[in-house]
C-alpha angles and dihedrals in degrees: 000000000000119000124235121245092257092050091052091053101036126039124205091259090054092052093048089049090052091049092052093047092054095041094057114107113194136183122238089269091054099253116143115248101184095049093137090065091056093046088056094042092051091060095060097084142312093278092057095040102071098047091045093048090048090060091047095049098036095089118034115184125194092284103037091045087071087071086081090061092052089060092055122090114240092248108016095174094061097039094052093059091065117096115200116244115260093024122117114254112276133199119248089251091055090049091052091049093049098045097040099035092108095054090045088054093056097038090057089064097053117107100160120040119184115185102149092118096050122121121237089254092055092047090049092054092053089044091055089052093049091048091050093051092045090051098051102024105030093169094051116112106206096195104028094165097044112133105159128040131184107181134183132248132202116203088344097307125114112246096199128084093239095186089052091059093061099235103182090110097046113125102172128041126180121185139160110267094231111163092236092052092046088060089055095047094091090057098053099043092094088065090068108054096163101036113146103173128040119185123189106195141196105351116082113247108229125207096256099057090042093055097039104043119352096056091050092047092049090049092056094053099089093181095048113118106159129048122188113186136173112221144134127275091250094054098042096077091053092051090048090052091053092047087064087070093054105071095183093068110096101171134029125185123192122203099200118211137167111268135203091200117115113271114254122229119291114291091236089068092072113126099192119158119243115256136183110288118256137175123255129179108230122202129173138178132191094015131117139237094266094058089051091064091041094054093045093050089050090050089055092051092055095042098253120144126192129218092175126042120179119177112178130179094014112185105264091212088066092063097110126139097247093047093048091047091052092048094049092047092050091049093052095043099045104033109051091154096049114148103170128036123178124174117173115180105159137094099231124196122185101336113042088229097057115126117196095215124135103194138017089241090067095067138078116231115225111191131205089258089070091055095039094095089064090072087074088072098087097180097063114134099161129039116175116172122173107168125169090231141074105284107195112205116188131194090249092057092050090049090054091049091052090047099049104027103060092160097051111143106161126034126172117168107182098277114210137126121319115269120219114243131199114271094252093055126096111270121256125258121288129198093263089057090054092050094049091047094050093047091054092054104068094188099043109122102159127044131172118179140129123244140170118256103178111164098223093053094046092049093046091053092046098231096143091055092045095049094110088059097047121124113264125227104198096176095060113113104158131036124183114187095184109200098338116155122248136186110173116034095186097056092037091054090048092055095044094047091049095048095041106033096167098046112142103167127049126175143169138175112260129210095259095123132053107252135123087229095063124091123251125259089253092054092047090053090049091052090049090055089045091054092052092050094044093058090045091054101038115090 
């Protein structure tokens, strides 16, 4: 029987492998969520077993990594010296291969290995195994597919036999930034010839260890592109200034924490030499609005520009008008080529747009005038703002965005319930404004913004009757209406499906939390009905 063209190209094993790869659902940290499906799938037959097990073992977090230990004998060195009666004499290498073949089979599937939470006893057991393999099978690579490693320390010393792991293929390393280990970092860097990301976790990196060892080690890693470091707000500008002298680094992320270390001299006392300008992706967590402007001003002084700025977990107490104004001004002045801006300053729970605010008097109102300077950044493709405040977006501001940001693809503007303005202020957004804005941005595929959908206004302006003549935004794939009001789900769905014919994701903020800024249960039910109708009407 002749084979079809697809059968000649793809075997059954290839197709099963493809099915497993596409069926895997993983969290942001890489852990598998639908692991039970793969456990069941692996029991079908031998062809299905290996691809399914590969998905299960690909990413081992701190708990699942202990599965490796369960495969090890209690005392592998003594058990492997025993030769079963009746068997022909075997070399020690053959014994190791026979007795540990099962653990080798699973270890060859591991790509991410997280052992930061291991005890010293657990690390010692794995170490004994690695030493045994290295002794009798020196050319054996225990984890040949390993790409990311998070390994434990005790009193600042690494507990794992790093050379025994075979780390020439490692691309991501995450370790605790213990001072003792930082002093050893320069010695172990040759073990990672293709490392691309180095993360120093938990302990705050002070200025002295950074200058004396970490900076030198980072400078010797020619393949290193990303540096993630935990430090204080006073040390971060110094580290940023030194990164300017390491041209291979493309991204730096600061995890800002409160420090008890002595404060260094004032940042203005830097005497760094001017260098040719280069681009650096800047990320930060746990900081505040004031350090945003400080870091960006320091970047300008050492000739670093940023095309991507991501500030996550900003302290909500720092959301004050002067601080926000300084941060926006610094962004505009120092990043003329900025393409992506993300500022998240909210403690979300459930929906990413939830705001734990009890009354409208508790919040600061940030108007479109505060954000207006951002329209001078003509290269913006992504704007993601989640501020624990009332962010007032007006039709005029959206018109300016559409006019100056022709390449905009992703736009989230803190969607939550409409906020009442004074009578002399410009009115809030309405659904027609959203449709016109999206139609003027030909590349916009994701939009999150709040608008008014009051029935009397919509009927008076005749938008329901004019829906067949509405502008069409064919690129739109996701719409998040936050806590926008709604009165008629049928006619609303008709307008949305006409204006956004290729929509495939629709979201809103429900009334799950007690806040005056959340929608009512009736409105949430109306949006649920709207969603069902939208996907029935969209092509």
